[in-house]
PDB file of C-alpha atoms in Angstrom:
ATOM      1  CA  UNK A   1      -0.045   0.231   0.061  1.00 36.00           C
ATOM      2  CA  UNK A   2       1.283   3.624  -1.007  1.00 37.00           C
ATOM      3  CA  UNK A   3       0.872   6.271   1.753  1.00 36.00           C
ATOM      4  CA  UNK A   4       1.488   9.616   1.032  1.00 38.00           C
ATOM      5  CA  UNK A   5       3.830  12.128   2.772  1.00 39.00           C
ATOM      6  CA  UNK A   6       6.102  10.294   5.166  1.00 34.00           C
ATOM      7  CA  UNK A   7       8.515  12.488   6.695  1.00 31.00           C
ATOM      8  CA  UNK A   8      11.379  10.146   6.883  1.00 31.00           C
ATOM      9  CA  UNK A   9      11.692  11.138   3.084  1.00 30.00           C
ATOM     10  CA  UNK A  10      12.682  14.695   3.339  1.00 28.00           C
ATOM     11  CA  UNK A  11      15.753  14.380   1.390  1.00 30.00           C
ATOM     12  CA  UNK A  12      13.628  13.099  -1.583  1.00 30.00           C
ATOM     13  CA  UNK A  13      11.621  16.416  -1.451  1.00 29.00           C
ATOM     14  CA  UNK A  14      14.283  18.464  -2.380  1.00 30.00           C
ATOM     15  CA  UNK A  15      15.136  19.149  -6.184  1.00 31.00           C
ATOM     16  CA  UNK A  16      18.653  19.128  -7.298  1.00 33.00           C
ATOM     17  CA  UNK A  17      20.131  22.608  -7.028  1.00 29.00           C
ATOM     18  CA  UNK A  18      22.935  21.825  -9.454  1.00 33.00           C
ATOM     19  CA  UNK A  19      23.395  18.934 -11.656  1.00 35.00           C
ATOM     20  CA  UNK A  20      26.077  17.596 -14.259  1.00 35.00           C
ATOM     21  CA  UNK A  21      25.491  15.053 -16.519  1.00 35.00           C
ATOM     22  CA  UNK A  22      28.519  12.699 -16.257  1.00 34.00           C
ATOM     23  CA  UNK A  23      27.576  10.050 -18.787  1.00 34.00           C
ATOM     24  CA  UNK A  24      30.072  11.839 -21.127  1.00 32.00           C
ATOM     25  CA  UNK A  25      33.213  11.181 -19.180  1.00 32.00           C
ATOM     26  CA  UNK A  26      33.438  14.563 -17.436  1.00 26.00           C
ATOM     27  CA  UNK A  27      36.107  15.240 -15.279  1.00 25.00           C
ATOM     28  CA  UNK A  28      35.283  16.140 -11.439  1.00 26.00           C
ATOM     29  CA  UNK A  29      35.824  19.063  -9.813  1.00 28.00           C
ATOM     30  CA  UNK A  30      36.595  19.429  -5.887  1.00 27.00           C
ATOM     31  CA  UNK A  31      33.049  20.141  -5.682  1.00 30.00           C
ATOM     32  CA  UNK A  32      32.015  16.603  -6.584  1.00 31.00           C
ATOM     33  CA  UNK A  33      33.902  15.246  -3.612  1.00 35.00           C
ATOM     34  CA  UNK A  34      32.554  14.144  -0.475  1.00 39.00           C
ATOM     35  CA  UNK A  35      32.117  16.693   2.141  1.00 39.00           C
ATOM     36  CA  UNK A  36      33.218  15.858   5.873  1.00 35.00           C
ATOM     37  CA  UNK A  37      29.549  14.806   6.717  1.00 40.00           C
ATOM     38  CA  UNK A  38      29.419  12.619   3.609  1.00 49.00           C
ATOM     39  CA  UNK A  39      30.873   9.034   3.709  1.00 63.00           C
ATOM     40  CA  UNK A  40      31.786   8.116   0.233  1.00 76.00           C
ATOM     41  CA  UNK A  41      32.639  10.185  -3.274  1.00 87.00           C
ATOM     42  CA  UNK A  42      29.475   9.771  -5.332  1.00 93.00           C
ATOM     43  CA  UNK A  43      31.989   9.915  -8.209  1.00 92.00           C
ATOM     44  CA  UNK A  44      33.626   6.803  -7.102  1.00 93.00           C
ATOM     45  CA  UNK A  45      29.971   5.262  -7.197  1.00 95.00           C
ATOM     46  CA  UNK A  46      29.433   6.651 -10.424  1.00 95.00           C
ATOM     47  CA  UNK A  47      32.617   5.140 -11.951  1.00 94.00           C
ATOM     48  CA  UNK A  48      31.525   1.944 -10.956  1.00 94.00           C
ATOM     49  CA  UNK A  49      28.048   1.857 -11.868  1.00 95.00           C
ATOM     50  CA  UNK A  50      28.678   3.339 -15.412  1.00 95.00           C
ATOM     51  CA  UNK A  51      31.281   0.606 -15.929  1.00 94.00           C
ATOM     52  CA  UNK A  52      28.459  -2.107 -15.594  1.00 95.00           C
ATOM     53  CA  UNK A  53      26.406  -0.032 -18.379  1.00 94.00           C
ATOM     54  CA  UNK A  54      22.834  -0.520 -16.953  1.00 95.00           C
ATOM     55  CA  UNK A  55      21.568   2.850 -17.013  1.00 96.00           C
ATOM     56  CA  UNK A  56      20.866   5.187 -19.806  1.00 94.00           C
ATOM     57  CA  UNK A  57      22.250   8.066 -18.150  1.00 94.00           C
ATOM     58  CA  UNK A  58      23.819   9.000 -14.956  1.00 96.00           C
ATOM     59  CA  UNK A  59      24.256  12.393 -13.162  1.00 95.00           C
ATOM     60  CA  UNK A  60      25.344  13.836  -9.645  1.00 95.00           C
ATOM     61  CA  UNK A  61      23.420  16.467  -8.194  1.00 95.00           C
ATOM     62  CA  UNK A  62      23.247  18.571  -5.024  1.00 93.00           C
ATOM     63  CA  UNK A  63      20.156  18.086  -2.674  1.00 92.00           C
ATOM     64  CA  UNK A  64      18.667  21.146  -0.479  1.00 89.00           C
ATOM     65  CA  UNK A  65      19.908  20.533   2.955  1.00 87.00           C
ATOM     66  CA  UNK A  66      23.902  19.618   1.985  1.00 89.00           C
ATOM     67  CA  UNK A  67      23.111  16.220   0.497  1.00 92.00           C
ATOM     68  CA  UNK A  68      24.414  14.748  -2.586  1.00 94.00           C
ATOM     69  CA  UNK A  69      22.328  12.488  -5.316  1.00 96.00           C
ATOM     70  CA  UNK A  70      23.600  10.012  -7.949  1.00 97.00           C
ATOM     71  CA  UNK A  71      20.812   9.408 -10.248  1.00 97.00           C
ATOM     72  CA  UNK A  72      20.557   6.781 -13.154  1.00 97.00           C
ATOM     73  CA  UNK A  73      18.246   6.733 -15.479  1.00 97.00           C
ATOM     74  CA  UNK A  74      16.441   3.161 -15.929  1.00 96.00           C
ATOM     75  CA  UNK A  75      17.135   1.637 -19.329  1.00 94.00           C
ATOM     76  CA  UNK A  76      14.090   0.745 -21.204  1.00 91.00           C
ATOM     77  CA  UNK A  77      11.460   1.030 -18.798  1.00 93.00           C
ATOM     78  CA  UNK A  78       7.945   1.755 -20.361  1.00 92.00           C
ATOM     79  CA  UNK A  79       8.083   5.122 -18.672  1.00 95.00           C
ATOM     80  CA  UNK A  80      10.306   7.527 -16.950  1.00 96.00           C
ATOM     81  CA  UNK A  81      11.909   6.027 -14.008  1.00 97.00           C
ATOM     82  CA  UNK A  82      15.267   6.719 -12.088  1.00 98.00           C
ATOM     83  CA  UNK A  83      17.436   4.676  -9.565  1.00 98.00           C
ATOM     84  CA  UNK A  84      19.002   7.194  -6.988  1.00 97.00           C
ATOM     85  CA  UNK A  85      21.617   6.824  -4.272  1.00 97.00           C
ATOM     86  CA  UNK A  86      20.982   9.754  -1.773  1.00 96.00           C
ATOM     87  CA  UNK A  87      23.442  11.043   0.713  1.00 94.00           C
ATOM     88  CA  UNK A  88      21.948  13.291   3.259  1.00 93.00           C
ATOM     89  CA  UNK A  89      24.086  15.736   4.917  1.00 91.00           C
ATOM     90  CA  UNK A  90      24.350  13.846   8.211  1.00 90.00           C
ATOM     91  CA  UNK A  91      25.763  10.855   6.228  1.00 89.00           C
ATOM     92  CA  UNK A  92      22.955   8.668   5.984  1.00 92.00           C
ATOM     93  CA  UNK A  93      22.450   6.905   2.637  1.00 95.00           C
ATOM     94  CA  UNK A  94      19.484   5.582   0.945  1.00 96.00           C
ATOM     95  CA  UNK A  95      19.123   3.765  -2.234  1.00 97.00           C
ATOM     96  CA  UNK A  96      15.570   3.874  -4.329  1.00 98.00           C
ATOM     97  CA  UNK A  97      13.601   3.617  -7.332  1.00 97.00           C
ATOM     98  CA  UNK A  98      11.205   6.370  -8.331  1.00 98.00           C
ATOM     99  CA  UNK A  99       8.549   6.993 -10.969  1.00 97.00           C
ATOM    100  CA  UNK A 100       5.976   9.785 -11.271  1.00 97.00           C
ATOM    101  CA  UNK A 101       3.771   6.845 -13.267  1.00 96.00           C
ATOM    102  CA  UNK A 102       1.431   5.231 -11.052  1.00 96.00           C
ATOM    103  CA  UNK A 103       0.921   2.824 -13.649  1.00 96.00           C
ATOM    104  CA  UNK A 104       4.430   1.692 -13.876  1.00 96.00           C
ATOM    105  CA  UNK A 105       4.719   1.301 -10.329  1.00 96.00           C
ATOM    106  CA  UNK A 106       1.495  -0.765  -9.985  1.00 96.00           C
ATOM    107  CA  UNK A 107       3.126  -2.918 -12.702  1.00 96.00           C
ATOM    108  CA  UNK A 108       6.022  -3.456 -10.348  1.00 96.00           C
ATOM    109  CA  UNK A 109       3.333  -4.290  -7.259  1.00 95.00           C
ATOM    110  CA  UNK A 110       1.285  -6.782  -9.623  1.00 95.00           C
ATOM    111  CA  UNK A 111       4.192  -9.028 -10.554  1.00 95.00           C
ATOM    112  CA  UNK A 112       5.432  -8.860  -6.904  1.00 95.00           C
ATOM    113  CA  UNK A 113       1.935  -9.932  -5.618  1.00 94.00           C
ATOM    114  CA  UNK A 114       1.502 -12.347  -8.522  1.00 93.00           C
ATOM    115  CA  UNK A 115       5.005 -14.251  -8.238  1.00 91.00           C
ATOM    116  CA  UNK A 116       4.679 -13.900  -4.622  1.00 91.00           C
ATOM    117  CA  UNK A 117       8.375 -12.960  -4.056  1.00 88.00           C
ATOM    118  CA  UNK A 118       9.006 -10.316  -1.301  1.00 94.00           C
ATOM    119  CA  UNK A 119      11.259  -7.477  -3.241  1.00 95.00           C
ATOM    120  CA  UNK A 120      13.374  -7.182   0.210  1.00 95.00           C
ATOM    121  CA  UNK A 121      14.082 -11.209  -0.956  1.00 95.00           C
ATOM    122  CA  UNK A 122      14.760 -10.118  -4.428  1.00 95.00           C
ATOM    123  CA  UNK A 123      17.162  -7.276  -3.483  1.00 96.00           C
ATOM    124  CA  UNK A 124      19.009  -9.802  -0.981  1.00 95.00           C
ATOM    125  CA  UNK A 125      19.182 -12.357  -3.623  1.00 94.00           C
ATOM    126  CA  UNK A 126      21.169  -9.834  -5.997  1.00 95.00           C
ATOM    127  CA  UNK A 127      23.326  -8.578  -3.495  1.00 95.00           C
ATOM    128  CA  UNK A 128      24.357 -12.388  -2.863  1.00 93.00           C
ATOM    129  CA  UNK A 129      24.986 -12.714  -6.578  1.00 94.00           C
ATOM    130  CA  UNK A 130      27.386  -9.854  -6.171  1.00 93.00           C
ATOM    131  CA  UNK A 131      28.707 -11.030  -3.041  1.00 91.00           C
ATOM    132  CA  UNK A 132      27.582  -8.367  -0.791  1.00 88.00           C
ATOM    133  CA  UNK A 133      26.866  -9.573   2.715  1.00 85.00           C
ATOM    134  CA  UNK A 134      23.386  -8.352   3.487  1.00 86.00           C
ATOM    135  CA  UNK A 135      22.503  -6.747   7.058  1.00 86.00           C
ATOM    136  CA  UNK A 136      21.812  -8.917   9.777  1.00 81.00           C
ATOM    137  CA  UNK A 137      18.507  -6.937  10.325  1.00 85.00           C
ATOM    138  CA  UNK A 138      17.731  -8.268   6.573  1.00 89.00           C
ATOM    139  CA  UNK A 139      16.989  -5.919   3.548  1.00 93.00           C
ATOM    140  CA  UNK A 140      14.272  -3.052   4.220  1.00 94.00           C
ATOM    141  CA  UNK A 141      12.364  -1.654   1.127  1.00 96.00           C
ATOM    142  CA  UNK A 142       9.503   0.843   2.029  1.00 96.00           C
ATOM    143  CA  UNK A 143       7.210   1.818  -0.702  1.00 95.00           C
ATOM    144  CA  UNK A 144       5.174   4.926  -0.535  1.00 96.00           C
ATOM    145  CA  UNK A 145       4.338   7.875  -2.591  1.00 95.00           C
ATOM    146  CA  UNK A 146       6.789  10.898  -1.751  1.00 94.00           C
ATOM    147  CA  UNK A 147       5.965  14.443  -0.941  1.00 93.00           C
ATOM    148  CA  UNK A 148       7.262  15.507  -4.177  1.00 92.00           C
ATOM    149  CA  UNK A 149       4.576  12.794  -5.457  1.00 96.00           C
ATOM    150  CA  UNK A 150       6.720  10.273  -6.861  1.00 97.00           C
ATOM    151  CA  UNK A 151       5.890   6.291  -6.549  1.00 97.00           C
ATOM    152  CA  UNK A 152       9.091   5.173  -4.549  1.00 97.00           C
ATOM    153  CA  UNK A 153      10.684   2.160  -3.576  1.00 97.00           C
ATOM    154  CA  UNK A 154      13.387   2.756  -0.978  1.00 97.00           C
ATOM    155  CA  UNK A 155      16.076   0.985   1.112  1.00 96.00           C
ATOM    156  CA  UNK A 156      18.349   2.491   3.683  1.00 95.00           C
ATOM    157  CA  UNK A 157      22.189   1.737   3.561  1.00 94.00           C
ATOM    158  CA  UNK A 158      23.975   0.015   6.189  1.00 91.00           C
ATOM    159  CA  UNK A 159      25.864   2.800   8.227  1.00 88.00           C
ATOM    160  CA  UNK A 160      29.110   1.256   7.252  1.00 88.00           C
ATOM    161  CA  UNK A 161      28.783   1.270   3.316  1.00 90.00           C
ATOM    162  CA  UNK A 162      31.693   2.588   1.693  1.00 91.00           C
ATOM    163  CA  UNK A 163      31.271   4.009  -2.203  1.00 93.00           C
ATOM    164  CA  UNK A 164      31.911  -0.073  -3.413  1.00 93.00           C
ATOM    165  CA  UNK A 165      29.030  -1.326  -1.014  1.00 93.00           C
ATOM    166  CA  UNK A 166      26.958   1.501  -2.203  1.00 95.00           C
ATOM    167  CA  UNK A 167      27.455   0.904  -5.604  1.00 96.00           C
ATOM    168  CA  UNK A 168      26.803  -2.643  -5.494  1.00 95.00           C
ATOM    169  CA  UNK A 169      23.551  -2.251  -3.615  1.00 96.00           C
ATOM    170  CA  UNK A 170      22.756   0.462  -6.560  1.00 97.00           C
ATOM    171  CA  UNK A 171      23.365  -2.419  -8.913  1.00 97.00           C
ATOM    172  CA  UNK A 172      21.529  -4.946  -7.051  1.00 96.00           C
ATOM    173  CA  UNK A 173      18.276  -2.661  -6.977  1.00 96.00           C
ATOM    174  CA  UNK A 174      18.724  -2.162 -10.685  1.00 97.00           C
ATOM    175  CA  UNK A 175      18.748  -6.107 -11.259  1.00 96.00           C
ATOM    176  CA  UNK A 176      16.121  -6.652  -8.859  1.00 96.00           C
ATOM    177  CA  UNK A 177      13.444  -4.350 -10.399  1.00 96.00           C
ATOM    178  CA  UNK A 178      14.767  -4.819 -14.024  1.00 94.00           C
ATOM    179  CA  UNK A 179      12.535  -7.820 -14.450  1.00 92.00           C
ATOM    180  CA  UNK A 180       9.245  -6.705 -12.595  1.00 95.00           C
ATOM    181  CA  UNK A 181       6.569  -5.193 -14.276  1.00 93.00           C
ATOM    182  CA  UNK A 182       7.166  -2.810 -17.242  1.00 95.00           C
ATOM    183  CA  UNK A 183      10.607  -1.965 -16.112  1.00 94.00           C
ATOM    184  CA  UNK A 184      11.460  -3.649 -19.540  1.00 87.00           C
ATOM    185  CA  UNK A 185       9.228  -2.487 -22.274  1.00 73.00           C
ATOM    186  CA  UNK A 186       7.465  -4.906 -24.129  1.00 64.00           C
ATOM    187  CA  UNK A 187       7.502  -4.170 -27.995  1.00 51.00           C
ATOM    188  CA  UNK A 188       4.707  -6.490 -28.437  1.00 46.00           C
ATOM    189  CA  UNK A 189       1.992  -3.668 -27.290  1.00 43.00           C
TER     190      UNK A 189
END
C-alpha cells in the first residue's frame, strides 16, 4: 500500500540545486568530492556503476540541505524511472527507485503479488549474486508516494557502507527491479 507524505523521506522532497551530466566522461571538480559529512565520494560510485552499463544516463546533483544524489535513468522502462543513491548531509544514505507514473509502480506491485516474491528477498538475492553480505536485520524496502509525488521504493544503506558497497547496492536494486512489471518495455504492445 502506498502512503502519502512520509516525513522520513524529506531528502527526496528537494530538487537538485545543481546537476552535472556525467555520462559523457566529464572530469570532476573539487565540488564533486564528499564533504566531511558524507561517507564516500559519489564520483567513485558513478564510475563503478557506469562500467556496468545498466543505466541510460548518470548524473550527480546537490540536494537542498547539503546532501548529494547520484541518479541513473532506468534503461528500457515503459515510462521514465530513476534509480537514486541519496546521501544526506548527516551521512545517512538510501537507494531508491522512483517514478511519477502510477501505472509503472502498480505493474511492479502486481508482479510482486503475482509471483509471491517479496522485493526484500529479490534485492537480497541480487546482493548475494554480487557477493555482498546483507545486514543481519535483512533488507528493508519501503514503498510509498513521496512528498514530491513520486512512487518510491526505498532502502536505507548500512551505516558502514563505503563507495564500493553503495555501488553494489545500487546495481543490486537495478537488477532486482529490472524484470518486474514494465521496467523492461515490451515491443509487443
